[in-house]
Short mmCIF file of C-alpha atoms and ligand atoms in Angstrom, two decimals:
data_model
loop_
_atom_site.label_atom_id
_atom_site.label_comp_id
_atom_site.label_asym_id
_atom_site.label_seq_id
_atom_site.Cartn_x
_atom_site.Cartn_y
_atom_site.Cartn_z
CA MET N 1 0.16 -0.10 0.12
CA ASP N 2 1.27 3.25 -1.23
CA PHE N 3 -1.13 5.35 0.45
CA PRO N 4 -2.07 3.59 3.82
CA ASN N 5 -5.16 4.30 5.56
CA LYS N 6 -3.63 4.53 8.90
CA GLN N 7 -1.31 7.64 7.74
CA LEU N 8 -4.14 8.93 5.86
CA LYS N 9 -6.02 9.51 8.77
CA THR N 10 -3.07 10.85 10.54
CA ILE N 11 -3.15 13.53 7.71
CA ALA N 12 -6.64 14.06 8.06
CA ARG N 13 -6.14 14.78 11.81
CA LEU N 14 -3.20 16.63 11.88
CA GLU N 15 -2.83 18.23 8.81
CA GLY N 16 -6.57 19.09 7.45
CA THR N 17 -7.55 19.06 3.97
CA PRO N 18 -7.81 20.09 1.01
CA VAL N 19 -4.04 18.47 1.18
CA PHE N 20 -1.50 16.92 -1.34
CA VAL N 21 -0.24 13.82 -0.19
CA TYR N 22 3.12 12.17 -2.17
CA SER N 23 4.39 8.28 -1.77
CA GLU N 24 8.08 8.11 -1.66
CA ALA N 25 8.30 4.71 -2.70
CA VAL N 26 5.97 5.56 -5.92
CA ILE N 27 8.26 8.31 -6.97
CA ARG N 28 11.40 6.05 -6.62
CA ARG N 29 9.53 3.16 -8.39
CA ASN N 30 8.32 5.47 -11.12
CA VAL N 31 12.08 6.50 -11.69
CA ARG N 32 13.54 2.86 -11.36
CA ARG N 33 11.05 1.73 -14.06
CA ILE N 34 12.28 3.66 -16.59
CA LEU N 35 16.01 3.02 -15.93
CA GLY N 36 15.37 -0.52 -15.44
CA ALA N 37 13.46 -0.71 -18.78
CA ALA N 38 16.37 1.37 -20.30
CA ASP N 39 18.98 -1.45 -18.76
CA ARG N 40 16.96 -4.82 -20.10
CA TYR N 41 17.53 -3.33 -23.49
CA GLY N 42 21.11 -2.64 -22.87
CA LEU N 43 20.64 1.28 -23.09
CA ARG N 44 20.90 2.49 -19.80
CA GLU N 45 24.54 3.84 -19.69
CA ARG N 46 23.40 5.75 -23.06
CA ILE N 47 20.06 7.30 -21.19
CA GLY N 48 20.61 10.44 -19.47
CA LEU N 49 17.17 11.22 -17.53
CA TYR N 50 16.03 14.54 -16.62
CA ALA N 51 12.79 14.92 -14.44
CA ALA N 52 10.97 17.84 -15.38
CA TYR N 53 10.99 20.59 -12.18
CA PHE N 54 7.68 22.54 -13.59
CA CYS N 55 5.53 19.37 -13.73
CA ASN N 56 5.45 19.35 -9.61
CA SER N 57 7.99 21.94 -8.65
CA ASN N 58 8.56 20.46 -5.17
CA PRO N 59 12.40 20.72 -4.36
CA HIS N 60 11.88 18.25 -1.49
CA LEU N 61 10.25 15.64 -3.79
CA PHE N 62 13.03 16.24 -6.35
CA ARG N 63 15.58 15.35 -4.14
CA ILE N 64 14.63 12.15 -4.15
CA VAL N 65 13.99 12.00 -7.72
CA ARG N 66 18.20 12.88 -7.81
CA GLU N 67 18.72 10.15 -5.48
CA GLU N 68 17.33 7.67 -8.03
CA GLY N 69 20.07 8.67 -10.49
CA ALA N 70 17.59 10.92 -12.61
CA GLY N 71 18.83 14.89 -13.09
CA ILE N 72 16.31 17.65 -13.21
CA LEU N 73 15.36 19.60 -16.70
CA LEU N 74 14.88 23.39 -15.81
CA GLN N 75 13.09 26.31 -18.02
CA THR N 76 13.15 29.04 -15.58
CA LYS N 77 15.66 31.03 -13.70
CA GLU N 78 13.47 31.16 -10.73
CA GLU N 79 13.38 27.14 -10.83
CA TYR N 80 17.13 27.07 -10.63
CA VAL N 81 16.99 29.36 -7.44
CA GLN N 82 14.37 27.45 -6.04
CA LEU N 83 16.77 24.43 -6.17
CA GLN N 84 19.70 26.33 -5.01
CA GLN N 85 17.76 27.84 -1.80
CA ALA N 86 16.28 24.18 -1.12
CA GLY N 87 20.21 23.02 -1.54
CA VAL N 88 18.98 20.20 -4.15
CA ARG N 89 22.26 20.19 -6.61
CA GLY N 90 23.00 17.86 -9.42
CA ASN N 91 23.13 17.42 -12.87
CA MET N 92 20.34 20.13 -14.53
CA THR N 93 19.93 20.89 -18.12
CA VAL N 94 17.42 23.74 -19.55
CA SER N 95 14.97 23.65 -22.56
CA PRO N 96 13.28 26.92 -22.07
CA ALA N 97 10.97 28.91 -24.33
CA VAL N 98 12.76 32.26 -26.21
CA LEU N 99 15.39 33.26 -24.09
CA SER N 100 16.67 37.11 -23.80
CA ASP N 101 20.51 37.81 -24.25
CA ASP N 102 20.97 37.97 -20.49
CA GLU N 103 19.26 34.67 -19.87
CA ILE N 104 21.43 33.33 -22.23
CA ASP N 105 24.58 34.53 -20.58
CA PHE N 106 23.06 33.66 -17.37
CA TRP N 107 22.71 29.90 -18.26
CA VAL N 108 26.18 29.97 -19.82
CA LYS N 109 27.74 31.42 -16.44
CA GLN N 110 25.87 28.57 -14.22
CA ASN N 111 27.61 26.27 -16.95
CA ILE N 112 24.02 24.62 -17.29
CA PRO N 113 23.26 23.25 -21.07
CA VAL N 114 20.56 25.09 -22.67
CA ASN N 115 18.37 24.44 -25.64
CA LEU N 116 18.08 27.62 -27.37
CA SER N 117 15.12 27.72 -29.37
CA SER N 118 15.24 30.65 -32.02
CA LEU N 119 18.03 31.37 -34.82
CA GLU N 120 18.67 34.57 -33.41
CA GLU N 121 19.31 32.99 -30.21
CA VAL N 122 21.92 30.76 -31.73
CA ARG N 123 23.45 33.89 -33.22
CA TYR N 124 23.72 35.60 -30.41
CA PHE N 125 25.12 32.33 -28.39
CA ILE N 126 27.71 31.83 -31.29
CA SER N 127 29.19 35.48 -30.93
CA HIS N 128 29.37 35.60 -27.50
CA HIS N 129 30.21 32.24 -25.95
CA LYS N 130 32.21 30.55 -28.77
CA GLU N 131 33.64 28.10 -26.02
CA ALA N 132 30.47 26.77 -24.51
CA PRO N 133 28.60 23.66 -25.50
CA LEU N 134 25.54 24.72 -27.86
CA SER N 135 22.48 23.21 -28.56
CA PHE N 136 19.36 23.99 -29.90
CA ARG N 137 15.49 22.86 -30.43
CA ILE N 138 14.36 21.62 -33.40
CA ASP N 139 10.49 21.88 -34.89
CA LEU N 140 10.02 18.46 -36.47
CA THR N 141 5.97 18.85 -37.15
CA LYS N 142 5.39 18.82 -40.76
CA GLU N 143 4.21 22.30 -40.96
CA GLY N 144 7.09 23.94 -38.63
CA LYS N 145 3.93 24.84 -36.08
CA GLN N 146 5.87 24.79 -32.71
CA ARG N 147 5.85 28.24 -30.79
CA THR N 148 9.49 27.80 -30.58
CA ALA N 149 11.87 25.75 -32.02
CA ILE N 150 14.19 26.17 -35.16
CA LYS N 151 12.78 25.23 -38.12
CA ARG N 152 13.95 22.53 -40.54
CA TYR N 153 14.39 24.60 -43.18
CA GLN N 154 16.49 26.95 -40.90
CA LEU N 155 19.11 24.82 -39.86
CA PRO N 156 22.08 26.48 -39.22
CA ALA N 157 25.46 25.67 -40.94
CA VAL N 158 27.11 24.93 -37.41
CA ALA N 159 28.19 21.91 -35.58
CA PRO N 160 26.39 21.91 -32.18
CA HIS N 161 27.04 19.82 -29.45
CA SER N 162 23.45 18.37 -28.94
CA PHE N 163 19.91 19.03 -30.63
CA HIS N 164 16.22 19.07 -28.77
CA VAL N 165 13.38 17.78 -30.03
CA TYR N 166 9.78 17.69 -28.19
CA ALA N 167 6.89 15.80 -29.24
CA GLY N 168 4.29 17.11 -27.35
CA THR N 169 2.68 16.12 -23.82
CA GLY N 170 0.38 13.06 -23.52
CA SER N 171 2.19 11.16 -26.29
CA SER N 172 1.37 7.85 -27.38
CA CYS N 173 4.47 5.17 -28.06
CA LYS N 174 4.31 5.06 -31.49
CA LYS N 175 4.13 9.23 -31.99
CA LEU N 176 7.64 9.38 -30.06
CA LEU N 177 9.01 6.43 -31.74
CA LYS N 178 8.29 8.41 -34.88
CA ASN N 179 9.53 11.90 -33.38
CA SER N 180 12.79 10.12 -32.46
CA ARG N 181 13.17 8.46 -36.13
CA GLU N 182 13.23 12.16 -37.40
CA ALA N 183 15.70 13.40 -34.62
CA PHE N 184 18.15 10.41 -35.62
CA LYS N 185 17.98 11.28 -40.00
CA ILE N 186 18.42 14.85 -38.54
CA PHE N 187 21.42 13.33 -36.68
CA GLN N 188 22.49 11.56 -40.00
CA ASP N 189 21.70 14.39 -42.53
CA PHE N 190 22.85 17.51 -40.54
CA PHE N 191 24.43 16.95 -37.29
CA PRO N 192 26.50 13.63 -37.26
CA ASN N 193 28.92 15.08 -34.52
CA VAL N 194 26.55 15.82 -31.64
CA GLN N 195 27.22 13.83 -28.41
CA HIS N 196 23.66 14.15 -27.12
CA ILE N 197 20.55 13.99 -28.70
CA ASN N 198 17.47 15.10 -26.29
CA LEU N 199 14.27 13.67 -27.11
CA GLY N 200 12.45 15.82 -24.59
CA GLY N 201 9.45 14.54 -22.55
CA GLY N 202 5.46 14.11 -23.28
CA PHE N 203 4.92 10.28 -22.17
CA GLY N 204 1.38 9.45 -22.00
CA PHE N 205 -0.11 8.49 -18.79
CA ASP N 206 -3.35 6.90 -18.68
CA TYR N 207 -5.80 8.39 -15.71
CA LEU N 208 -7.98 6.06 -16.00
CA ALA N 209 -6.70 2.89 -16.01
CA ASN N 210 -6.78 0.84 -12.80
CA THR N 211 -3.10 -0.72 -12.36
CA ALA N 212 -0.01 1.23 -12.36
CA ASP N 213 1.05 -0.85 -15.22
CA LYS N 214 -1.63 0.28 -17.42
CA LYS N 215 -1.53 3.68 -16.23
CA HIS N 216 2.14 4.21 -17.02
CA PHE N 217 3.98 5.01 -20.41
CA SER N 218 5.23 1.35 -21.98
CA TRP N 219 8.99 2.20 -21.39
CA ASP N 220 9.77 -1.53 -22.49
CA GLN N 221 7.96 -0.98 -25.74
CA TYR N 222 9.85 2.44 -26.67
CA PHE N 223 13.06 1.43 -25.62
CA LYS N 224 12.82 -1.61 -27.63
CA GLY N 225 11.93 0.63 -30.56
CA LEU N 226 14.73 3.15 -29.72
CA LYS N 227 17.42 0.14 -29.62
CA THR N 228 16.24 -0.70 -33.19
CA GLN N 229 16.32 2.83 -34.35
CA LEU N 230 19.78 3.47 -32.54
CA GLU N 231 21.22 0.72 -34.62
CA GLU N 232 19.51 1.54 -38.09
CA TYR N 233 20.64 5.01 -38.04
CA LYS N 234 24.18 3.97 -36.71
CA ILE N 235 24.08 6.25 -33.87
CA PRO N 236 27.51 6.06 -32.51
CA LYS N 237 27.43 4.45 -28.90
CA GLN N 238 29.01 7.80 -27.18
CA VAL N 239 26.28 9.53 -28.22
CA LYS N 240 23.83 9.96 -25.53
CA ILE N 241 19.88 10.24 -25.47
CA ILE N 242 18.78 12.51 -23.33
CA LEU N 243 14.60 12.14 -22.04
CA GLU N 244 12.71 14.47 -19.91
CA PRO N 245 9.66 13.01 -18.60
CA GLY N 246 7.80 14.85 -16.08
CA ARG N 247 3.99 13.09 -15.77
CA ASP N 248 5.31 9.73 -16.17
CA ILE N 249 7.42 9.73 -12.86
CA PHE N 250 5.00 12.32 -10.90
CA ALA N 251 1.25 11.71 -11.73
CA ASP N 252 0.49 8.45 -9.21
CA ALA N 253 3.28 9.68 -7.02
CA GLY N 254 0.74 12.25 -5.74
CA ARG N 255 -2.76 12.51 -4.53
CA PHE N 256 -5.39 14.78 -3.30
CA LEU N 257 -7.36 14.58 -0.05
CA LEU N 258 -10.76 16.39 0.54
CA SER N 259 -13.58 16.60 3.07
CA ILE N 260 -16.92 16.37 1.85
CA LYS N 261 -18.62 19.51 3.64
CA ARG N 262 -22.24 18.62 2.75
CA ILE N 263 -24.25 16.25 0.48
CA ILE N 264 -26.77 18.21 -1.69
CA ALA N 265 -29.15 15.86 -3.11
CA HIS N 266 -31.30 15.97 -6.09
CA ARG N 267 -33.62 14.13 -8.18
CA ARG N 268 -31.15 12.36 -10.66
CA ASN N 269 -27.59 12.89 -8.84
CA SER N 270 -26.34 14.78 -5.99
CA LYS N 271 -23.83 17.15 -5.75
CA ILE N 272 -20.72 16.05 -3.40
CA ALA N 273 -19.72 19.39 -1.88
CA THR N 274 -16.02 19.48 -0.89
CA ASP N 275 -13.63 21.60 -0.10
CA GLY N 276 -11.63 20.94 -2.68
CA SER N 277 -11.94 23.49 -6.14
CA TYR N 278 -10.55 23.54 -9.88
CA VAL N 279 -8.43 26.21 -8.83
CA TYR N 280 -6.45 23.76 -6.68
CA VAL N 281 -6.16 21.46 -9.93
CA PRO N 282 -7.22 23.34 -12.79
CA SER N 283 -5.47 21.22 -15.61
CA SER N 284 -7.90 18.50 -15.19
CA THR N 285 -10.70 20.90 -15.79
CA ILE N 286 -8.29 22.43 -18.95
CA ARG N 287 -8.10 18.71 -20.12
CA LYS N 288 -11.43 17.44 -19.27
CA ARG N 289 -10.30 14.97 -17.40
CA GLN N 290 -11.57 12.62 -14.97
CA HIS N 291 -9.82 10.59 -11.98
CA ARG N 292 -10.12 7.57 -10.13
CA VAL N 293 -11.63 8.25 -7.06
CA HIS N 294 -11.69 6.34 -3.43
CA PHE N 295 -14.06 7.60 -0.86
CA PHE N 296 -13.61 7.16 2.88
CA GLY N 297 -15.67 7.14 6.18
CA GLN N 298 -14.62 9.34 9.07
CA ASP N 299 -12.97 6.55 10.18
CA PHE N 300 -10.80 5.98 7.10
CA LYS N 301 -12.37 2.79 6.23
CA GLU N 302 -13.19 2.71 2.35
CA MET N 303 -16.40 2.59 0.76
CA LYS N 304 -17.58 0.84 -1.97
CA VAL N 305 -19.26 2.46 -5.13
CA SER N 306 -22.96 1.99 -5.77
CA ALA N 307 -25.07 2.94 -9.20
CA LYS N 308 -25.36 6.65 -7.88
CA ARG N 309 -23.74 9.27 -9.79
CA GLY N 310 -22.67 12.50 -8.41
CA PHE N 311 -20.64 15.38 -8.96
CA LEU N 312 -17.47 16.78 -7.07
CA SER N 313 -17.97 20.07 -6.44
CA GLY N 314 -15.89 22.78 -5.46
CA CYS N 315 -15.80 25.29 -2.77
CA THR N 316 -16.18 28.60 -4.19
CA THR N 317 -18.96 30.65 -6.32
CA LEU N 318 -17.75 29.90 -10.01
CA SER N 319 -20.84 27.96 -11.45
CA SER N 320 -18.22 26.09 -13.28
CA ASP N 321 -16.37 24.57 -9.90
CA TYR N 322 -15.98 20.97 -10.03
CA VAL N 323 -13.02 19.59 -8.87
CA PHE N 324 -12.87 17.45 -12.56
CA PRO N 325 -15.70 17.52 -14.62
CA GLY N 326 -18.54 15.05 -15.15
CA SER N 327 -20.48 12.78 -13.04
CA ILE N 328 -18.94 9.75 -11.17
CA ALA N 329 -19.65 6.67 -9.18
CA VAL N 330 -20.25 7.46 -5.75
CA PRO N 331 -21.15 5.13 -2.61
CA GLU N 332 -25.03 5.06 -1.40
CA LYS N 333 -24.22 6.30 1.90
CA ILE N 334 -21.90 9.22 2.28
CA SER N 335 -22.19 12.31 4.25
CA ALA N 336 -20.82 15.36 5.38
CA GLY N 337 -17.47 14.70 7.04
CA ASP N 338 -16.66 11.93 4.80
CA PHE N 339 -13.24 11.78 2.45
CA VAL N 340 -12.87 12.09 -1.30
CA PHE N 341 -9.36 10.91 -2.26
CA ILE N 342 -8.25 11.36 -5.80
CA GLU N 343 -5.64 9.65 -7.96
CA ASP N 344 -3.04 10.54 -10.07
CA MET N 345 -2.59 14.40 -8.64
CA GLY N 346 1.04 14.61 -8.60
CA ALA N 347 1.79 15.81 -11.87
CA TYR N 348 0.48 19.70 -13.18
CA ALA N 349 -1.52 19.78 -10.01
CA ALA N 350 -0.22 21.65 -7.25
CA THR N 351 1.88 23.69 -8.85
CA GLN N 352 -0.65 25.01 -10.77
CA HIS N 353 -2.89 26.31 -7.88
CA MET N 354 -4.56 29.72 -9.31
CA GLU N 355 -4.79 32.57 -7.39
CA PHE N 356 -8.43 33.46 -8.94
CA LEU N 357 -11.05 32.75 -6.44
CA ASN N 358 -8.83 33.72 -3.47
CA LYS N 359 -8.52 30.27 -1.93
CA LYS N 360 -5.02 29.76 -0.18
CA PRO N 361 -2.55 27.19 -1.32
CA CYS N 362 -3.36 23.83 -0.15
CA SER N 363 -0.45 22.08 2.02
CA GLU N 364 1.51 19.10 0.67
CA VAL N 365 2.85 16.06 2.56
CA LEU N 366 4.90 12.80 1.86
CA ILE N 367 4.48 9.30 2.98
CA LYS N 368 7.95 8.35 3.42
CA ALA N 369 9.66 4.89 2.49
CA ASP N 370 9.21 3.78 6.02
CA GLY N 371 5.97 5.08 6.63
CA GLY N 372 6.94 8.49 8.77
CA VAL N 373 4.99 11.36 7.32
CA VAL N 374 6.12 14.56 6.69
CA ARG N 375 4.84 17.86 5.80
CA LEU N 376 6.65 19.52 2.63
CA THR N 377 4.47 22.63 2.40
CA ARG N 378 2.60 24.67 5.11
CA ARG N 379 -1.24 25.69 3.94
CA GLY N 380 -1.21 29.18 2.60
CA ASP N 381 -2.47 32.42 4.29
CA ASP N 382 -5.83 33.72 4.04
CA ASN N 383 -3.93 36.88 2.84
CA ASP N 384 -1.72 34.99 0.19
CA LYS N 385 -3.33 36.81 -2.46
CA ILE N 386 -2.79 40.09 -1.45
CA ARG N 387 0.81 39.39 -0.16
CA TYR N 388 2.44 41.96 -2.36
CA LEU N 389 0.21 44.86 -2.01
CA THR N 390 1.54 47.96 -1.09
CA ASN N 391 0.36 49.62 2.21
CA GLN N 392 -0.62 52.52 0.52
CA PRO N 393 0.00 53.32 -3.28
CA ILE N 394 3.86 54.15 -4.05
CA GLN N 395 4.59 56.71 -6.41
CA LEU N 396 7.22 55.24 -8.81
C1 PLP V 1 10.38 20.42 -23.33
C2 PLP V 1 9.80 19.85 -22.17
N1 PLP V 1 10.24 18.84 -21.70
C3 PLP V 1 9.80 18.18 -21.05
C4 PLP V 1 8.47 18.30 -20.94
C5 PLP V 1 7.65 17.53 -19.62
O1 PLP V 1 6.55 16.86 -20.37
P1 PLP V 1 5.69 15.43 -19.79
O2 PLP V 1 5.70 15.84 -18.56
O3 PLP V 1 4.68 15.00 -20.72
O4 PLP V 1 6.63 13.93 -20.25
C6 PLP V 1 7.63 19.11 -21.60
C7 PLP V 1 6.32 19.43 -20.43
O5 PLP V 1 5.26 20.89 -21.48
C8 PLP V 1 8.57 20.13 -22.24
O6 PLP V 1 7.62 21.04 -22.73
#
């Protein structure tokens, strides 16, 4: 049990709700699943794994990822500062959007490889940082539709240290392998001397599947395909393949615990009024995504769902405030004071908390591998929204 009832009971009593609950065991298992699959196909030494910081953004959890041998993918200076502040060091790489000259200077100064995303940036980089390793993102889409990335027709006549591609979040294994094939063709045709080929993130995750094996990206299938392609395109052994997964490492490592405030019964269904809100986890609503849900009584015994349907209502006045959209099966007997525990809220969830509607941020806790429970993030303050408000307007 990665989220044991005993620990949940303690969390509800001592920390209260709404609260994000993470499992150290699941984070470790998720990194090992990827590296283990790479190992099975003889690719362990060739794969550089960098977990996307922005998908969760809690430095304490990235310390665990580091311990498992993965690096960290950054995209803004703030992220670097946050990790420094928390004392999380180690291998990092940066895949941002458009960079100013100052930002390029910043990353070069830190000695962290950065994937540039336009010819304009490449020109600045070459003229100001001739000695630093050059890397840039290439748009592999047929139509050249990616917001940032150098288009195929623009490929510069330089010899980069590495290049980066990105297939888009939630991609299937088939799409990612099509993308890697395109990247390897670029290697052969244009940049046969690069040291790294960065294949980006975007590894799909199935939120409605009922086991971890079915939810997670099929790493065995992926590495099997990658191995074949590496041979087919004669990519030399010393060329490292960089991967930047976020969702696959964090999604099922976090869950969201809510309290039921009241059950509002209607003729056809009921509204389960919770202390949750879409503002805590907007991505589920934006992506029209449902999650698997568990219901617990006050004694933290799980309640079986019935034929009854209900909607998980949020706690703000916004008419569309559901924790996630659509109805779900609910237990026959459910009442105020019971709990809702939502699966797969570890990636693109707590970190997307919106200030809109003035709800303070949730706290975050971790169930450690030894069963202990620690708080990682304090619950926000009622005044959070106005924390930067000046006492009086200040003349500039
Ligand atoms: C460049 C880049 N790398 C990695 C990721 C992480 O993707 P995912 O969490 O879908 O694996 C993203 C997501 O937007 C990205 O833009």
